[in-house]
PDB file of C-alpha atoms in Angstrom:
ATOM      1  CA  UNK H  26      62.301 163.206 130.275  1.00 52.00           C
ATOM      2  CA  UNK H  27      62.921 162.741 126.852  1.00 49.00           C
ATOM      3  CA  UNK H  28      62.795 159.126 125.205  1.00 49.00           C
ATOM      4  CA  UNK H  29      66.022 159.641 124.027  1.00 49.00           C
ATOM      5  CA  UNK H  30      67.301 160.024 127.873  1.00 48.00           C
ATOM      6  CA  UNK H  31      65.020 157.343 128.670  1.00 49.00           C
ATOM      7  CA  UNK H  32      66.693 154.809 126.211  1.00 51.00           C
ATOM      8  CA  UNK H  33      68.509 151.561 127.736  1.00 49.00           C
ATOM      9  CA  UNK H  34      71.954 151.271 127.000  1.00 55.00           C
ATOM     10  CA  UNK H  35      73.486 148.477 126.182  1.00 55.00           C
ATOM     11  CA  UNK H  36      75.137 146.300 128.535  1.00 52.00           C
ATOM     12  CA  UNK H  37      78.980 145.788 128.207  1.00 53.00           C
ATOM     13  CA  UNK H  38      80.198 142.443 129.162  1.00 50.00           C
ATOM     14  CA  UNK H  39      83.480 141.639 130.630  1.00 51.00           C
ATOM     15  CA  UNK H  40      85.157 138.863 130.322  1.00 52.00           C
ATOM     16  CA  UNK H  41      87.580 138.126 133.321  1.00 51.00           C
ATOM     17  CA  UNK H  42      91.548 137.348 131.886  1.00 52.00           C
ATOM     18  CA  UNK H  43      92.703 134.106 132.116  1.00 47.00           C
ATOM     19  CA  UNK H  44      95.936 133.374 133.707  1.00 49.00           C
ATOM     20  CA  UNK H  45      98.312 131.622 131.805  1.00 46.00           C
ATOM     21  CA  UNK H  46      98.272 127.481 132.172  1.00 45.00           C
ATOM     22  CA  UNK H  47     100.757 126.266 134.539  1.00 46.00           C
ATOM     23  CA  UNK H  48     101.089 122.899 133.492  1.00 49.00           C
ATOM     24  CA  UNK H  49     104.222 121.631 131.603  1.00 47.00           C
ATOM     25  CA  UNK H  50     103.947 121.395 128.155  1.00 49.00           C
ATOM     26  CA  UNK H  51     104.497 117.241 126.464  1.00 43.00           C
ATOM     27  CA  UNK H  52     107.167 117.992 123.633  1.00 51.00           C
ATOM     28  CA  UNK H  53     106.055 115.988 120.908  1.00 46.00           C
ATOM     29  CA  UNK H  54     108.800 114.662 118.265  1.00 54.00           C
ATOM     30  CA  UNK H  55     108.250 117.221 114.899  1.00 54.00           C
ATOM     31  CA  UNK H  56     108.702 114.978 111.734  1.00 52.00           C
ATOM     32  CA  UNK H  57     109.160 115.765 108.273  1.00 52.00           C
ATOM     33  CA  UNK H  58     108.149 113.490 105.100  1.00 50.00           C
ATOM     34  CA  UNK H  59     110.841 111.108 103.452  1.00 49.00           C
ATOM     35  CA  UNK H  60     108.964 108.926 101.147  1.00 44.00           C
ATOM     36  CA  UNK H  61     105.670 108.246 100.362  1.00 42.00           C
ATOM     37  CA  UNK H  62     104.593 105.593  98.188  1.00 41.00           C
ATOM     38  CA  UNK H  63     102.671 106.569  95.268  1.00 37.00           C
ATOM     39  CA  UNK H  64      98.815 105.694  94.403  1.00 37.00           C
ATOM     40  CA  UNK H  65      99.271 105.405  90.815  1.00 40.00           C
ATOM     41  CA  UNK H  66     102.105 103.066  91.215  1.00 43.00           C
ATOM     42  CA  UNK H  67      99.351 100.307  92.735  1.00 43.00           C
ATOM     43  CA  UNK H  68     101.319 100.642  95.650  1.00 43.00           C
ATOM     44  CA  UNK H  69     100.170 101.190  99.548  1.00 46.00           C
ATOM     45  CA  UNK H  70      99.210 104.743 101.163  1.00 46.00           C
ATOM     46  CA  UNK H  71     102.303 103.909 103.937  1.00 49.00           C
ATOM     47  CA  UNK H  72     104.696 107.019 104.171  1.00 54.00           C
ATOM     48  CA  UNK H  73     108.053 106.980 106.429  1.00 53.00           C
ATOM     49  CA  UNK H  74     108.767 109.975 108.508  1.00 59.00           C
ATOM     50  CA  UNK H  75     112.260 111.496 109.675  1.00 57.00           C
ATOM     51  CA  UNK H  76     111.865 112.486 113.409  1.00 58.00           C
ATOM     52  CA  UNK H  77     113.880 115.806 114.023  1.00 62.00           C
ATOM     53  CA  UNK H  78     114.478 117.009 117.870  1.00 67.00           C
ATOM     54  CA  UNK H  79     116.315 115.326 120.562  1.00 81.00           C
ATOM     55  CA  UNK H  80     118.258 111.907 119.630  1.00 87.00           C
ATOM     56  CA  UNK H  81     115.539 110.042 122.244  1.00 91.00           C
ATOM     57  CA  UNK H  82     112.685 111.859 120.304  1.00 92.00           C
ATOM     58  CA  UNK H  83     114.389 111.081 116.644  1.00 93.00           C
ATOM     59  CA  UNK H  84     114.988 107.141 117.637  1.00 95.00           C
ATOM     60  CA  UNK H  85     111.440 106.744 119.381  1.00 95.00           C
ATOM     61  CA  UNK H  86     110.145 108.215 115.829  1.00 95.00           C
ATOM     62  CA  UNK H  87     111.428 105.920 113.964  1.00 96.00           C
ATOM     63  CA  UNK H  88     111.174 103.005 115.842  1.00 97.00           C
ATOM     64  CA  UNK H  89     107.373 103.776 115.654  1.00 96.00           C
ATOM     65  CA  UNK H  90     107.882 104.505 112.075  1.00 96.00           C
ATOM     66  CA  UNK H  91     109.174 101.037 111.516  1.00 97.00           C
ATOM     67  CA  UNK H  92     106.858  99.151 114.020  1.00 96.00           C
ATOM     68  CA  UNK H  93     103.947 100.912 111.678  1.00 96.00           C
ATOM     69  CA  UNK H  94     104.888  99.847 108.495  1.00 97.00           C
ATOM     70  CA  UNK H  95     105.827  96.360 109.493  1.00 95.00           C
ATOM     71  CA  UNK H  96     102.135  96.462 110.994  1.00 95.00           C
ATOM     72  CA  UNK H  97     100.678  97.604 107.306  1.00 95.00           C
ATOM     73  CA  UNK H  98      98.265  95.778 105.449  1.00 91.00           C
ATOM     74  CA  UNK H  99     100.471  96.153 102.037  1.00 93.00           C
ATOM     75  CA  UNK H 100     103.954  96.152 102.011  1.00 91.00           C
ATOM     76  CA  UNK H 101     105.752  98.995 101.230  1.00 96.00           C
ATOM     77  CA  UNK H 102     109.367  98.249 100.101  1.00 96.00           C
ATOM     78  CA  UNK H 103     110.343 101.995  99.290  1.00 97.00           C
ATOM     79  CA  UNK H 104     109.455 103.493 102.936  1.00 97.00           C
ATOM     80  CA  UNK H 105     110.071 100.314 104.655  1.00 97.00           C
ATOM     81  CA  UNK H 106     114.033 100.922 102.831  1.00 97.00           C
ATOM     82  CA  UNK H 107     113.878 104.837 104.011  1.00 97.00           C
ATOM     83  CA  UNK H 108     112.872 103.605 107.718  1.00 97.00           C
ATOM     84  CA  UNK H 109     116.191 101.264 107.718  1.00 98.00           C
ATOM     85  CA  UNK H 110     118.293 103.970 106.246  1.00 97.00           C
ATOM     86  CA  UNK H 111     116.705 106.227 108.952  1.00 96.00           C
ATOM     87  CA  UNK H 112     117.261 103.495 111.987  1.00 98.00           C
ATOM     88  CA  UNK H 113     120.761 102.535 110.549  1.00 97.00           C
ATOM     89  CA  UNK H 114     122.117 106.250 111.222  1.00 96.00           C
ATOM     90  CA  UNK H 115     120.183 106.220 115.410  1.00 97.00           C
ATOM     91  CA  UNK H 116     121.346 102.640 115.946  1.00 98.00           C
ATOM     92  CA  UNK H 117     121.433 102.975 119.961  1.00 97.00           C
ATOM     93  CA  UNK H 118     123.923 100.342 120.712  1.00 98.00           C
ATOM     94  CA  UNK H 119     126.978 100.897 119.542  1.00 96.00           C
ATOM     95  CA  UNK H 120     128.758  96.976 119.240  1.00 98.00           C
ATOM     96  CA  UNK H 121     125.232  94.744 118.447  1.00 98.00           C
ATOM     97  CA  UNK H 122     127.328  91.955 117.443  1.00 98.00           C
ATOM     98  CA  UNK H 123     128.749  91.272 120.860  1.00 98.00           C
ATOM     99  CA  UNK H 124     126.006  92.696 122.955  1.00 98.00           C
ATOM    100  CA  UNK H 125     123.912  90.245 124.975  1.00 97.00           C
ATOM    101  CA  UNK H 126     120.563  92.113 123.683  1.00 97.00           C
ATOM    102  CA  UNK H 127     121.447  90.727 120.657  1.00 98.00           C
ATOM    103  CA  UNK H 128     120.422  86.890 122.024  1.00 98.00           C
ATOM    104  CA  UNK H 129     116.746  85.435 121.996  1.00 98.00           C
ATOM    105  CA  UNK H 130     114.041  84.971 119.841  1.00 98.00           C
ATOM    106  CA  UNK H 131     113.230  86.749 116.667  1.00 98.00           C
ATOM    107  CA  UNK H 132     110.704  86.993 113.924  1.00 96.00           C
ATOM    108  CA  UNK H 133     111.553  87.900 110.352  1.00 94.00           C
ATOM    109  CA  UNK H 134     109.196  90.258 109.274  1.00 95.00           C
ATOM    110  CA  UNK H 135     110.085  91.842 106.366  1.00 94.00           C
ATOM    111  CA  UNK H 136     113.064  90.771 103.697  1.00 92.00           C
ATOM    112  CA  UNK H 137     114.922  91.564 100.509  1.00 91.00           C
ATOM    113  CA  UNK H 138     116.651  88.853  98.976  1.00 84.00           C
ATOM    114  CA  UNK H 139     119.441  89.346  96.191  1.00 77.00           C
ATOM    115  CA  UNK H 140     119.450  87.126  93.414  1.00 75.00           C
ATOM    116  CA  UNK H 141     122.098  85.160  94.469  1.00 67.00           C
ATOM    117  CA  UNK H 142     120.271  84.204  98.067  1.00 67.00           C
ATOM    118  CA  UNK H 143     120.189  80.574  98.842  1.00 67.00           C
ATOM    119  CA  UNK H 144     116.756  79.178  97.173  1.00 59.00           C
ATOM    120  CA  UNK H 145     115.249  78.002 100.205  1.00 64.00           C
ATOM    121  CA  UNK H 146     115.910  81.469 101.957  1.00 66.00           C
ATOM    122  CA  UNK H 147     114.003  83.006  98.949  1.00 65.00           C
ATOM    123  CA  UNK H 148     111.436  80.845  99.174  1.00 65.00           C
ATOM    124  CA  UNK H 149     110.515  80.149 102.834  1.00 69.00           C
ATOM    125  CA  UNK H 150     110.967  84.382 103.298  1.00 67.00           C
ATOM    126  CA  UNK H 151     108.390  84.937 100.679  1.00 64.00           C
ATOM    127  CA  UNK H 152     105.580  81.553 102.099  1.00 68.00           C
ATOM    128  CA  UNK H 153     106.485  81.643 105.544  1.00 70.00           C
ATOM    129  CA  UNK H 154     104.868  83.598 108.528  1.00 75.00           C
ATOM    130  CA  UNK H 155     106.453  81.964 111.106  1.00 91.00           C
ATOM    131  CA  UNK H 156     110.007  82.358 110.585  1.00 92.00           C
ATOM    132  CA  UNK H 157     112.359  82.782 112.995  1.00 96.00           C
ATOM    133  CA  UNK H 158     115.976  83.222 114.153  1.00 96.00           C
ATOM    134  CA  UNK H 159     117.340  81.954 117.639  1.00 98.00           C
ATOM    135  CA  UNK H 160     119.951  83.180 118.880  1.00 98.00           C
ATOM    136  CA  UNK H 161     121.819  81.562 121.855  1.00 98.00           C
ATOM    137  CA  UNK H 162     123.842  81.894 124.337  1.00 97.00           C
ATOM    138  CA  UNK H 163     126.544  79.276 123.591  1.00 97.00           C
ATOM    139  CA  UNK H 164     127.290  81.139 120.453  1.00 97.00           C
ATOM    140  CA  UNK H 165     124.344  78.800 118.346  1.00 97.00           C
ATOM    141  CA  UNK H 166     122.177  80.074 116.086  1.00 96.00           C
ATOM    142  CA  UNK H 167     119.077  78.643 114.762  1.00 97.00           C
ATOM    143  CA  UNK H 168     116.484  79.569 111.818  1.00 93.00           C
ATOM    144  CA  UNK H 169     113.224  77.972 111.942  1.00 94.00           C
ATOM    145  CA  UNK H 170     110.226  77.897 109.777  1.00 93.00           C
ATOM    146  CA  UNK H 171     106.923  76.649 110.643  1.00 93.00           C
ATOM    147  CA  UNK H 172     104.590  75.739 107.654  1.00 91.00           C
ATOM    148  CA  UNK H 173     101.738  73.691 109.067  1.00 91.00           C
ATOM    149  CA  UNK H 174     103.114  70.465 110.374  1.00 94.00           C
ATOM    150  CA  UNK H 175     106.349  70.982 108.227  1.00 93.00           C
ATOM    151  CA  UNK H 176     108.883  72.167 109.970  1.00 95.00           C
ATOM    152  CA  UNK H 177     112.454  73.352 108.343  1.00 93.00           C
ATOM    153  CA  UNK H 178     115.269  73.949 110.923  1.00 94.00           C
ATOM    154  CA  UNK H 179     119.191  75.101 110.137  1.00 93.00           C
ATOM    155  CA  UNK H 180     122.016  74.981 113.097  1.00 95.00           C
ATOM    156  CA  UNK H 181     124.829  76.823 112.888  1.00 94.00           C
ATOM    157  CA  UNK H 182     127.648  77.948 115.027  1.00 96.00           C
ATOM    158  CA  UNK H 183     128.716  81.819 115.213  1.00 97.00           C
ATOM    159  CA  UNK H 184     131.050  84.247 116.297  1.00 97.00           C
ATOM    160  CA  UNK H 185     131.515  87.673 116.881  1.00 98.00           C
ATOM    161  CA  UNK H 186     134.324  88.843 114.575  1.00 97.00           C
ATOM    162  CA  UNK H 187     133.820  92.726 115.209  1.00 98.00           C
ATOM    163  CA  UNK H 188     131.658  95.167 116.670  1.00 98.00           C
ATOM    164  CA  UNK H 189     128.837  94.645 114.237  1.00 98.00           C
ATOM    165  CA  UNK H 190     129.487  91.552 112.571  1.00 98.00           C
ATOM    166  CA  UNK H 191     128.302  87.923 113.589  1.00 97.00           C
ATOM    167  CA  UNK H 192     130.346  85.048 111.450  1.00 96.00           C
ATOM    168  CA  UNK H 193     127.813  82.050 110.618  1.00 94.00           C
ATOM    169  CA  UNK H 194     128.616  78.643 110.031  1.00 92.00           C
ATOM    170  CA  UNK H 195     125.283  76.344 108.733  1.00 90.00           C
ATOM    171  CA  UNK H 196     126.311  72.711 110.097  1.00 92.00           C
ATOM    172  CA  UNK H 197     122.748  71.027 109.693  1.00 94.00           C
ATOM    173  CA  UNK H 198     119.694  71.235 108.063  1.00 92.00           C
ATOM    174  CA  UNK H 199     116.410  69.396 109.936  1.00 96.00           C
ATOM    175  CA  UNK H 200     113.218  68.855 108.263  1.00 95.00           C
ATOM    176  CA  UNK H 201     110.426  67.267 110.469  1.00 97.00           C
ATOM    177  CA  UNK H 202     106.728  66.464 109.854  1.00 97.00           C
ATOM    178  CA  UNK H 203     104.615  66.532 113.126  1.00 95.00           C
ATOM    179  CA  UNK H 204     107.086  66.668 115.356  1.00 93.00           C
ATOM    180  CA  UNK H 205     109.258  63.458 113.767  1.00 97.00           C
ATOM    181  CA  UNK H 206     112.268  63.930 112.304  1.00 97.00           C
ATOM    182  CA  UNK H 207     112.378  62.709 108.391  1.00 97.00           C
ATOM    183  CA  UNK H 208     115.471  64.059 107.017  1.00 96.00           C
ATOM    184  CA  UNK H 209     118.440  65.945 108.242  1.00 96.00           C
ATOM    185  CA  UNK H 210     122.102  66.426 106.480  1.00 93.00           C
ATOM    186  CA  UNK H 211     125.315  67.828 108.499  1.00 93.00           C
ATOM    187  CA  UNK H 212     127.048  70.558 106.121  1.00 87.00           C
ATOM    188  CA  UNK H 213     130.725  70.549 105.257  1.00 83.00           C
ATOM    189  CA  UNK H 214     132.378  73.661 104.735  1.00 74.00           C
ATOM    190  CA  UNK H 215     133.550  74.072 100.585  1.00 74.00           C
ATOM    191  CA  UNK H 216     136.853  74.358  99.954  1.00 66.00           C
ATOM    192  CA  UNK H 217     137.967  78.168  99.133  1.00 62.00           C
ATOM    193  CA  UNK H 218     134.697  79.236 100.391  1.00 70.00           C
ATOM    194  CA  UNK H 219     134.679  80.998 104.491  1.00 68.00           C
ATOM    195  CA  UNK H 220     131.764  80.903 106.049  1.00 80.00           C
ATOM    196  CA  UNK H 221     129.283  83.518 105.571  1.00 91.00           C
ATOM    197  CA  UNK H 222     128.563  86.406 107.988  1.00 95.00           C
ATOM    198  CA  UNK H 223     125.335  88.902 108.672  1.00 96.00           C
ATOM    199  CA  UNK H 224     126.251  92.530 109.682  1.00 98.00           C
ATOM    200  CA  UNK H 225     124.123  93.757 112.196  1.00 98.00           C
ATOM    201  CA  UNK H 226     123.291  97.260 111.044  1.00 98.00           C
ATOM    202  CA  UNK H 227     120.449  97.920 113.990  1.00 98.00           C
ATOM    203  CA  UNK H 228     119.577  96.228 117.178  1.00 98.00           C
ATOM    204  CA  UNK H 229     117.402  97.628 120.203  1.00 97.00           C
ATOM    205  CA  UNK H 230     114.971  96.568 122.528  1.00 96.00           C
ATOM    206  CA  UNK H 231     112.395  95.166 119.626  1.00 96.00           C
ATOM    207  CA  UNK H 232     113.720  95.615 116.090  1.00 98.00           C
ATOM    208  CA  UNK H 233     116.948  94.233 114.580  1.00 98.00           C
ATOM    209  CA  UNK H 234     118.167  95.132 110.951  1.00 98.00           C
ATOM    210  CA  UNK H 235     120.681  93.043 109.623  1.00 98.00           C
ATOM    211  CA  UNK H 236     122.278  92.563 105.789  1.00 97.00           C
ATOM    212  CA  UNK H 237     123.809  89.455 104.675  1.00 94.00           C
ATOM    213  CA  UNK H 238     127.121  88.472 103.039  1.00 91.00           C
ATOM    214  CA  UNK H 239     124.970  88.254  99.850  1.00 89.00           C
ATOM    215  CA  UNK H 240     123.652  91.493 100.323  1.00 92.00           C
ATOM    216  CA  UNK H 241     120.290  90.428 101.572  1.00 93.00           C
ATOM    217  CA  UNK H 242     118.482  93.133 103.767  1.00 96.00           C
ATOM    218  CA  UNK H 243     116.527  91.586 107.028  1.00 96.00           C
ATOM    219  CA  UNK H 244     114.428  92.703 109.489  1.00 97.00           C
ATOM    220  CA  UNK H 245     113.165  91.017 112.659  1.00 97.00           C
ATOM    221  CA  UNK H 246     111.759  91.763 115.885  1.00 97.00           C
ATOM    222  CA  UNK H 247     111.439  90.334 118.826  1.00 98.00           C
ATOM    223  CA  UNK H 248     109.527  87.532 119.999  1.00 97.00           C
ATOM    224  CA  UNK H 249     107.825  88.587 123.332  1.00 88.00           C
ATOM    225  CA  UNK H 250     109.374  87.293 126.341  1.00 79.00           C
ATOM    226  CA  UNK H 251     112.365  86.005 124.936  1.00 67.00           C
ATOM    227  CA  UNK H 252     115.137  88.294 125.929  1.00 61.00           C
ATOM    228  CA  UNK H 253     114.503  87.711 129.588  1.00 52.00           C
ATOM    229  CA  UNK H 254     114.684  84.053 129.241  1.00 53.00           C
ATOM    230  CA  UNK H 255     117.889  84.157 127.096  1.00 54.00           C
ATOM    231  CA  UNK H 256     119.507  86.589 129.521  1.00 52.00           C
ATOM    232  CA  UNK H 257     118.660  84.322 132.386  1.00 54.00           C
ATOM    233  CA  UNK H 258     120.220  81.447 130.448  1.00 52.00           C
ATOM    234  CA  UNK H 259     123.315  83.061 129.623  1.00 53.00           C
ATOM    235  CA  UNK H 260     123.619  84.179 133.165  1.00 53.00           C
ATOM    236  CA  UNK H 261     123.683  80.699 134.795  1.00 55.00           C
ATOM    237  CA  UNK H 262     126.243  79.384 132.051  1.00 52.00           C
ATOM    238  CA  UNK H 263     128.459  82.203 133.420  1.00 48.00           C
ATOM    239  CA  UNK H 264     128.024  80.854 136.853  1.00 48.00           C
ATOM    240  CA  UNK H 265     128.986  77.756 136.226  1.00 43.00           C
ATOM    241  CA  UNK H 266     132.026  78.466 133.706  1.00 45.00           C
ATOM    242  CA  UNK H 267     132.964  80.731 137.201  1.00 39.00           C
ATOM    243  CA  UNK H 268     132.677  77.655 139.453  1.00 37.00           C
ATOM    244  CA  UNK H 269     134.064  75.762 137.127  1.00 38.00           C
ATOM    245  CA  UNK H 270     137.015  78.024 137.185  1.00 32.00           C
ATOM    246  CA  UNK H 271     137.003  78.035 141.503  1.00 35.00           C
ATOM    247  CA  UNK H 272     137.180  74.523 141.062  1.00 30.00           C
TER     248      UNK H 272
END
């Protein structure tokens, strides 16, 4: 036999097909770039994304777009602006001035205040990390600010006077050192001048967006824990205005 018969040949390997997966496929929210906030500028690396797909998909985006840049180590005032514009147009609940989700406890977390804010607004926004908005269910509303053992409250009275729009009222201002009270004034309203209002551009579950009569931009979220208690509140003044009523 010749060598050349004799010769190995190689050996072919085949590899077996693989069937096709059968599990079901997550569908991720695609996203496309808005704004990103430039290096050169000094300013942060955050960007703001526009979620495109299903409305669920687009509003879970950019809730998590929002909940990430309020989480940033810098602030970024041009993508946290984009992520408002973004919410504002997905707001999920369609009258947030008169809906009960509306009532609890909030934290501000991010502001822009017009020149023609109230100072103290200006200047406990820009010091302040724990400030906060109450909102109760006898129509009250409350904005505290903790600064060490100073703390700076304001009661006022609202009002629903549309779908989206909450009428406020400041009646007193509180100021307490330690837990004693050292000053407090009631307000009068001015003559000529209504009381003020906040439009309530976007309100779920965790985030609201509101903008002042002044034109002041706001945006809180919510304190953990608080909606349940509020609802329960609200719940058992109902019960009694009803057997009040039966009475």
């Amino acid at each position: 036999m010749s060598a050349s018969a004799t010769a190995a040949r190689p050996i072919e390997l085949i590899r077996p097909r693989t069937q096709a997966s059968s599990r079901r496929r997550v569908r991720v929210p695609r996203s496309r770039g808005l704004a990103r906030a430039s290096a050169d500028d000094g300013a942060s690396t955050a960007s703001v994304r526009v979620f495109t797909g299903s409305s669920k998909e687009a509003l879970f985006g950019a809730q998590q777009n929002m909940l990430g840049l309020l989480e940033a180590s810098s602030r970024d005032d041009a993508a946290i602006l984009a992520a408002i514009d973004e919410l504002e147009k997905l707001n999920p609940t369609p009258a947030p001035a008169r809906d009960p989700s509306l009532l609890g406890k909030w934290r501000l977390r991010w502001s822009q205040q017009q020149a023609s804010s109230n100072f103290f607004q200006k200047l406990f926004a820009g010091v302040a990390s724990d400030n906060f908005q109450i909102l109760n269910a006898d129509d009250t509303l409350e904005n505290l600010v903790l600064l060490g053992p100073l703390t700076v409250s304001a009661t006022a009275p609202t009002a629903a006077v549309s779908a989206t729009r909450t009428e406020v009222r400041i009646s007193t201002v509180d100021v307490s050192v330690g837990g004693t009270r050292v000053w407090g004034k009631p307000l009068e309203p001015r003559p000529g001048r209504g009381a003020g209002w906040v439009e309530q551009l976007y309100l779920d579950d965790q985030l609201r967006i509101s903008r002042g009569n002044k034109g002041s931009l706001f945006v809180h979220s919510r304190e953990a824990g608080t909606a349940e208690a509020t609802m329960g509140a609200e719940k058992g003044q109902t019960n009694k205005e009803k057997a009040g009523t039966a009475l």
